[in-house]
Amino acid sequence: MWNLKQLADFDAKKHLDTVFADGEVTEPEKSDLLALYKRYVATNGRPSDELRAEGHRKELYELIHKAYGQVQDNGRLKQLRADLKLLADYCPYCGFAPISDLDHHLQRAHFKLLSIYPLNLVPCCSPCNAGKRRKPSDDPAKHQIHTYLDSLSNFDFLRAKASLHPKTGALKVQYSIEQCEGMSDELYRRLQLHLEEFDLQAKYNRQVNIHLGEHEHSMSSTFARGPEELRSWLVGTADANKKRFGANDWRRALFAGLALCPAFWSGGFRKALGLKDQPDWAAA
Ligand SMILES: [Zn+2]
């Protein structure tokens, strides 16, 4: 989740030549577009007037904007679409849903000249794509995290606080961002905004139930050897998820949070998962 490796070895000039094979876009204009792409990387894809790049002939904006139609399954740049979708197994915005869409990191309506630029195209799921804001903010602390260009790999920031309702025993998991050492206030706010913008708390609530249900047998059989065994299993599962999916994966945060919730691993997990029978060791 959060970061994806950039598409390797794409040839932006070739894309332009392929789409505009009939000369609708001139060579000097193509050079301007390539220079704009360079500025995009140099400024980490942050929204700016520079990247809006006003001042070209009006038709150019419409031509490039419309050219995104070629980045479809039967368009001239269908291979680009296929290559981008292969970059991720799961949506980088939420971390669990399958890839179905390409999102324009900088919105196509506002940054028309970046409509077919591969680094502005992020493979994602359709709920995340549909839920994203339509207009970029002017406030740098509200800029969307860039999946390719904002490296988050040095930070360990996603937390999940688990608790059981004192009466019903229902599990509550609250996701949050921790401002870890070396993280700027601005990045901290952008990460918090990411949770809100993509409605991740609500999405994770559903995923947590499904995911823990899949682990029910493992947790019950581990708990049969005692609560401390279950706590160790939760720690081990959090570590395994960290290795497999990264430090800020939602599953890693979940299991780490559950390991810090004694009410869960000392037996409350059964009620939280909707299990009614007593475990074997308690009956013995
Ligand atoms: Zn998603």
Coordinates of C-alpha atoms and ligand atoms in Angstrom, one line a residue:
M1 CA 0.0 0.0 0.0
W2 CA 0.9 3.7 -0.3
N3 CA 3.8 3.4 -2.7
L4 CA 4.2 1.8 -6.1
K5 CA 7.4 1.4 -8.1
Q6 CA 7.3 3.6 -11.2
L7 CA 6.7 2.0 -14.6
A8 CA 10.2 1.1 -15.9
D9 CA 11.5 2.2 -19.3
F10 CA 8.5 4.0 -20.7
D11 CA 9.1 6.2 -23.7
A12 CA 6.9 9.3 -23.3
K13 CA 7.9 10.6 -26.8
K14 CA 6.9 7.3 -28.3
H15 CA 3.5 7.6 -26.6
L16 CA 3.0 11.0 -28.1
D17 CA 4.1 9.8 -31.6
T18 CA 1.8 6.8 -31.3
V19 CA -1.3 8.8 -30.3
F20 CA -0.7 11.8 -32.6
A21 CA 0.6 9.9 -35.6
D22 CA -1.3 12.3 -37.9
G23 CA 0.6 15.4 -36.8
E24 CA -2.2 17.1 -34.9
V25 CA 0.4 17.9 -32.2
T26 CA 3.5 19.6 -33.6
E27 CA 7.1 18.5 -32.8
P28 CA 7.8 21.7 -30.8
E29 CA 4.6 21.1 -28.8
K30 CA 5.7 17.5 -28.1
S31 CA 9.0 19.0 -26.8
D32 CA 7.1 21.3 -24.5
L33 CA 5.1 18.3 -23.2
L34 CA 8.3 16.4 -22.5
A35 CA 9.7 19.4 -20.7
L36 CA 6.5 19.6 -18.6
Y37 CA 6.8 15.9 -17.7
K38 CA 10.3 16.7 -16.4
R39 CA 9.0 19.5 -14.3
Y40 CA 6.3 17.1 -13.0
V41 CA 9.0 14.8 -11.6
A42 CA 11.2 17.6 -10.4
T43 CA 8.3 19.0 -8.3
N44 CA 7.0 15.6 -7.1
G45 CA 3.7 15.9 -9.0
R46 CA 2.5 18.7 -6.6
P47 CA -0.3 20.7 -8.1
S48 CA 0.9 24.1 -9.3
D49 CA 0.3 26.7 -12.0
E50 CA 3.5 25.5 -13.6
L51 CA 2.0 22.1 -14.2
R52 CA -1.3 23.5 -15.3
A53 CA 0.9 25.0 -18.1
E54 CA -1.4 27.7 -19.5
G55 CA -0.5 29.6 -22.6
H56 CA -0.6 27.0 -25.3
R57 CA -3.1 27.0 -28.1
K58 CA -6.5 26.1 -26.9
E59 CA -6.8 23.0 -29.1
L60 CA -3.7 21.4 -27.6
Y61 CA -5.4 21.0 -24.2
E62 CA -8.4 19.3 -25.8
L63 CA -6.3 17.1 -27.9
I64 CA -4.3 15.8 -25.0
H65 CA -7.3 15.5 -22.7
K66 CA -9.1 13.5 -25.3
A67 CA -6.1 11.4 -26.0
Y68 CA -6.7 9.6 -22.7
G69 CA -9.3 7.7 -24.6
Q70 CA -6.4 5.9 -26.3
V71 CA -5.2 4.7 -22.9
Q72 CA -8.2 2.2 -22.9
D73 CA -8.3 -1.5 -23.5
N74 CA -8.8 -1.0 -27.3
G75 CA -6.9 2.3 -27.7
R76 CA -3.6 3.0 -29.3
L77 CA -1.9 3.1 -25.9
K78 CA -3.7 0.0 -24.5
Q79 CA -0.3 -1.6 -23.8
L80 CA 0.4 1.4 -21.4
R81 CA -2.8 0.7 -19.6
A82 CA -2.0 -3.0 -19.3
D83 CA 1.6 -2.2 -18.1
L84 CA 0.3 0.2 -15.5
K85 CA -2.3 -2.2 -14.1
L86 CA 0.4 -4.8 -13.6
L87 CA 2.3 -2.5 -11.2
A88 CA 0.1 -3.4 -8.3
D89 CA -1.8 -6.4 -7.0
Y90 CA -4.0 -4.3 -4.9
C91 CA -5.1 -0.6 -4.9
P92 CA -2.3 1.5 -3.5
Y93 CA -4.8 3.9 -2.0
C94 CA -6.7 1.5 0.2
G95 CA -4.4 -1.5 0.2
F96 CA -6.9 -4.3 -0.3
A97 CA -9.3 -3.8 -3.3
P98 CA -8.4 -5.2 -6.8
I99 CA -7.2 -2.9 -9.5
S100 CA -9.8 -1.8 -12.0
D101 CA -9.2 1.8 -12.8
L102 CA -6.4 4.3 -13.7
D103 CA -6.6 7.4 -11.6
H104 CA -5.1 10.8 -12.7
H105 CA -3.1 11.8 -9.7
L106 CA -3.4 15.4 -10.9
Q107 CA -6.9 15.6 -12.0
R108 CA -7.3 15.4 -15.8
A109 CA -9.9 18.2 -15.9
H110 CA -7.4 20.6 -14.3
F111 CA -4.1 19.4 -15.7
K112 CA -5.1 18.5 -19.2
L113 CA -1.6 18.3 -20.6
L114 CA -0.8 15.5 -18.1
S115 CA -3.7 13.3 -19.3
I116 CA -1.6 10.5 -20.7
Y117 CA 1.6 10.9 -18.7
P118 CA 2.4 7.5 -17.1
L119 CA 3.6 9.0 -13.8
N120 CA 0.3 10.8 -13.5
L121 CA -1.6 7.5 -13.9
V122 CA -2.1 5.4 -10.9
P123 CA -3.7 1.9 -11.0
C124 CA -6.4 1.8 -8.3
C125 CA -9.8 0.4 -7.4
S126 CA -12.9 2.1 -8.5
P127 CA -14.3 3.1 -5.1
C128 CA -11.0 4.9 -4.3
N129 CA -11.0 6.5 -7.8
A130 CA -14.6 7.6 -7.4
G131 CA -14.1 8.9 -3.9
K132 CA -11.2 11.1 -4.6
R133 CA -11.6 14.9 -4.6
R134 CA -12.3 16.5 -7.9
K135 CA -10.2 19.5 -7.4
P136 CA -6.6 19.8 -6.0
S137 CA -6.1 21.9 -2.9
D138 CA -4.0 25.0 -2.8
D139 CA -2.8 24.1 0.6
P140 CA 0.4 22.0 0.4
A141 CA -0.6 20.2 3.6
K142 CA -3.7 19.0 1.7
H143 CA -1.9 17.6 -1.3
Q144 CA -2.6 14.0 -2.1
I145 CA 0.3 11.6 -1.4
H146 CA 2.0 10.7 -4.7
T147 CA 2.0 6.9 -5.1
Y148 CA 5.3 7.0 -7.2
L149 CA 7.1 10.1 -6.1
D150 CA 6.5 10.5 -2.3
S151 CA 8.6 7.8 -0.8
L152 CA 7.2 6.7 2.5
S153 CA 9.4 3.6 2.9
N154 CA 11.5 5.2 5.7
F155 CA 8.5 5.7 7.9
D156 CA 6.4 3.3 10.0
F157 CA 3.2 5.3 10.7
L158 CA 0.0 3.3 10.3
R159 CA -1.5 2.3 13.7
A160 CA -4.6 0.4 14.6
K161 CA -5.9 0.7 18.2
A162 CA -8.0 -2.3 19.1
S163 CA -10.6 -2.4 21.9
L164 CA -13.5 -4.6 23.0
H165 CA -16.8 -3.1 24.0
P166 CA -17.2 -3.7 27.7
K167 CA -20.8 -4.9 27.4
T168 CA -21.2 -6.4 24.0
G169 CA -17.6 -7.6 23.5
A170 CA -17.7 -6.2 19.9
L171 CA -14.3 -5.4 18.5
K172 CA -13.5 -1.8 17.6
V173 CA -10.4 -1.0 15.5
Q174 CA -9.4 2.6 15.1
Y175 CA -6.8 3.4 12.4
S176 CA -4.6 6.4 12.7
I177 CA -1.3 8.0 11.6
E178 CA 1.5 8.3 14.0
Q179 CA 3.9 11.1 13.4
C180 CA 7.1 9.1 13.6
E181 CA 10.7 10.5 14.0
G182 CA 11.8 12.6 11.1
M183 CA 8.3 13.0 9.6
S184 CA 7.5 16.6 8.7
D185 CA 4.2 18.2 10.0
E186 CA 3.2 18.5 6.4
L187 CA 3.6 14.9 5.5
Y188 CA 1.8 13.9 8.7
R189 CA -1.2 16.0 7.7
R190 CA -1.2 14.7 4.2
L191 CA -1.2 11.1 5.5
Q192 CA -4.1 11.9 7.9
L193 CA -5.9 13.4 5.0
H194 CA -5.3 10.3 2.9
L195 CA -7.2 8.2 5.6
E196 CA -10.1 10.7 5.5
E197 CA -10.2 11.3 1.8
F198 CA -10.4 7.6 0.8
D199 CA -12.7 6.8 3.8
L200 CA -10.3 4.2 4.9
Q201 CA -11.6 3.8 8.5
A202 CA -15.0 2.7 7.1
K203 CA -13.4 0.5 4.4
Y204 CA -11.1 -1.1 6.9
N205 CA -13.9 -1.8 9.4
R206 CA -15.4 -4.2 6.8
Q207 CA -12.1 -5.7 5.8
V208 CA -11.1 -6.3 9.5
N209 CA -14.2 -8.5 10.0
I210 CA -13.7 -10.5 6.9
H211 CA -9.9 -10.9 7.4
L212 CA -10.2 -12.0 11.1
G213 CA -12.9 -14.4 10.1
E214 CA -10.5 -16.1 7.8
H215 CA -8.0 -16.4 10.6
E216 CA -10.6 -17.7 13.1
H217 CA -9.3 -21.3 13.1
S218 CA -5.7 -20.4 13.5
M219 CA -6.5 -18.1 16.4
S220 CA -8.8 -20.6 18.2
S221 CA -6.3 -23.5 17.9
T222 CA -3.4 -21.2 19.0
F223 CA -5.5 -20.0 22.0
A224 CA -6.1 -23.6 23.0
R225 CA -2.5 -23.6 24.1
G226 CA -3.0 -20.5 26.2
P227 CA -3.6 -16.7 25.8
E228 CA 0.2 -15.9 25.7
E229 CA 0.5 -18.2 22.7
L230 CA -2.2 -16.2 20.9
R231 CA -0.5 -12.9 21.8
S232 CA 2.8 -14.3 20.2
W233 CA 0.8 -15.5 17.2
L234 CA -0.6 -12.0 16.7
V235 CA 2.9 -10.4 16.9
G236 CA 4.3 -13.0 14.5
T237 CA 1.4 -12.4 12.1
A238 CA 2.0 -8.7 12.2
D239 CA 5.7 -9.2 11.4
A240 CA 4.9 -11.6 8.5
N241 CA 2.5 -9.0 7.1
K242 CA 5.2 -6.3 7.4
K243 CA 7.6 -8.5 5.5
R244 CA 5.1 -9.3 2.8
F245 CA 3.2 -6.1 2.4
G246 CA 5.3 -3.4 4.0
A247 CA 5.4 -1.6 7.4
N248 CA 2.3 0.5 6.7
D249 CA 0.1 -2.3 5.5
W250 CA -3.4 -2.3 7.1
R251 CA -3.1 -6.0 8.1
R252 CA 0.2 -5.4 9.8
A253 CA -1.2 -2.5 11.8
L254 CA -4.3 -4.6 12.7
F255 CA -2.4 -7.6 14.1
A256 CA 0.1 -5.3 15.9
G257 CA -2.9 -3.5 17.5
L258 CA -4.6 -6.7 18.5
A259 CA -1.3 -7.9 20.2
L260 CA -1.6 -4.7 22.3
C261 CA -5.1 -5.5 23.4
P262 CA -5.1 -8.1 26.3
A263 CA -8.9 -8.2 26.3
F264 CA -8.7 -9.7 22.8
W265 CA -6.0 -12.3 23.2
S266 CA -7.0 -13.4 26.7
G267 CA -10.2 -14.8 25.3
G268 CA -12.3 -11.8 24.1
F269 CA -11.5 -12.6 20.5
R270 CA -14.1 -15.4 20.6
K271 CA -17.0 -13.2 21.3
A272 CA -15.6 -10.5 19.0
L273 CA -15.6 -13.0 16.1
G274 CA -19.0 -14.2 17.0
L275 CA -17.9 -17.6 18.5
K276 CA -20.0 -18.9 21.2
D277 CA -18.5 -22.2 22.4
Q278 CA -15.9 -22.3 25.1
P279 CA -12.4 -23.3 24.0
D280 CA -11.3 -26.8 24.7
W281 CA -8.7 -25.8 27.2
A282 CA -11.2 -23.8 29.3
A283 CA -13.6 -26.8 29.5
A284 CA -10.9 -29.3 30.4
Ligands
ZN1 ZN -8.8 1.4 -3.3

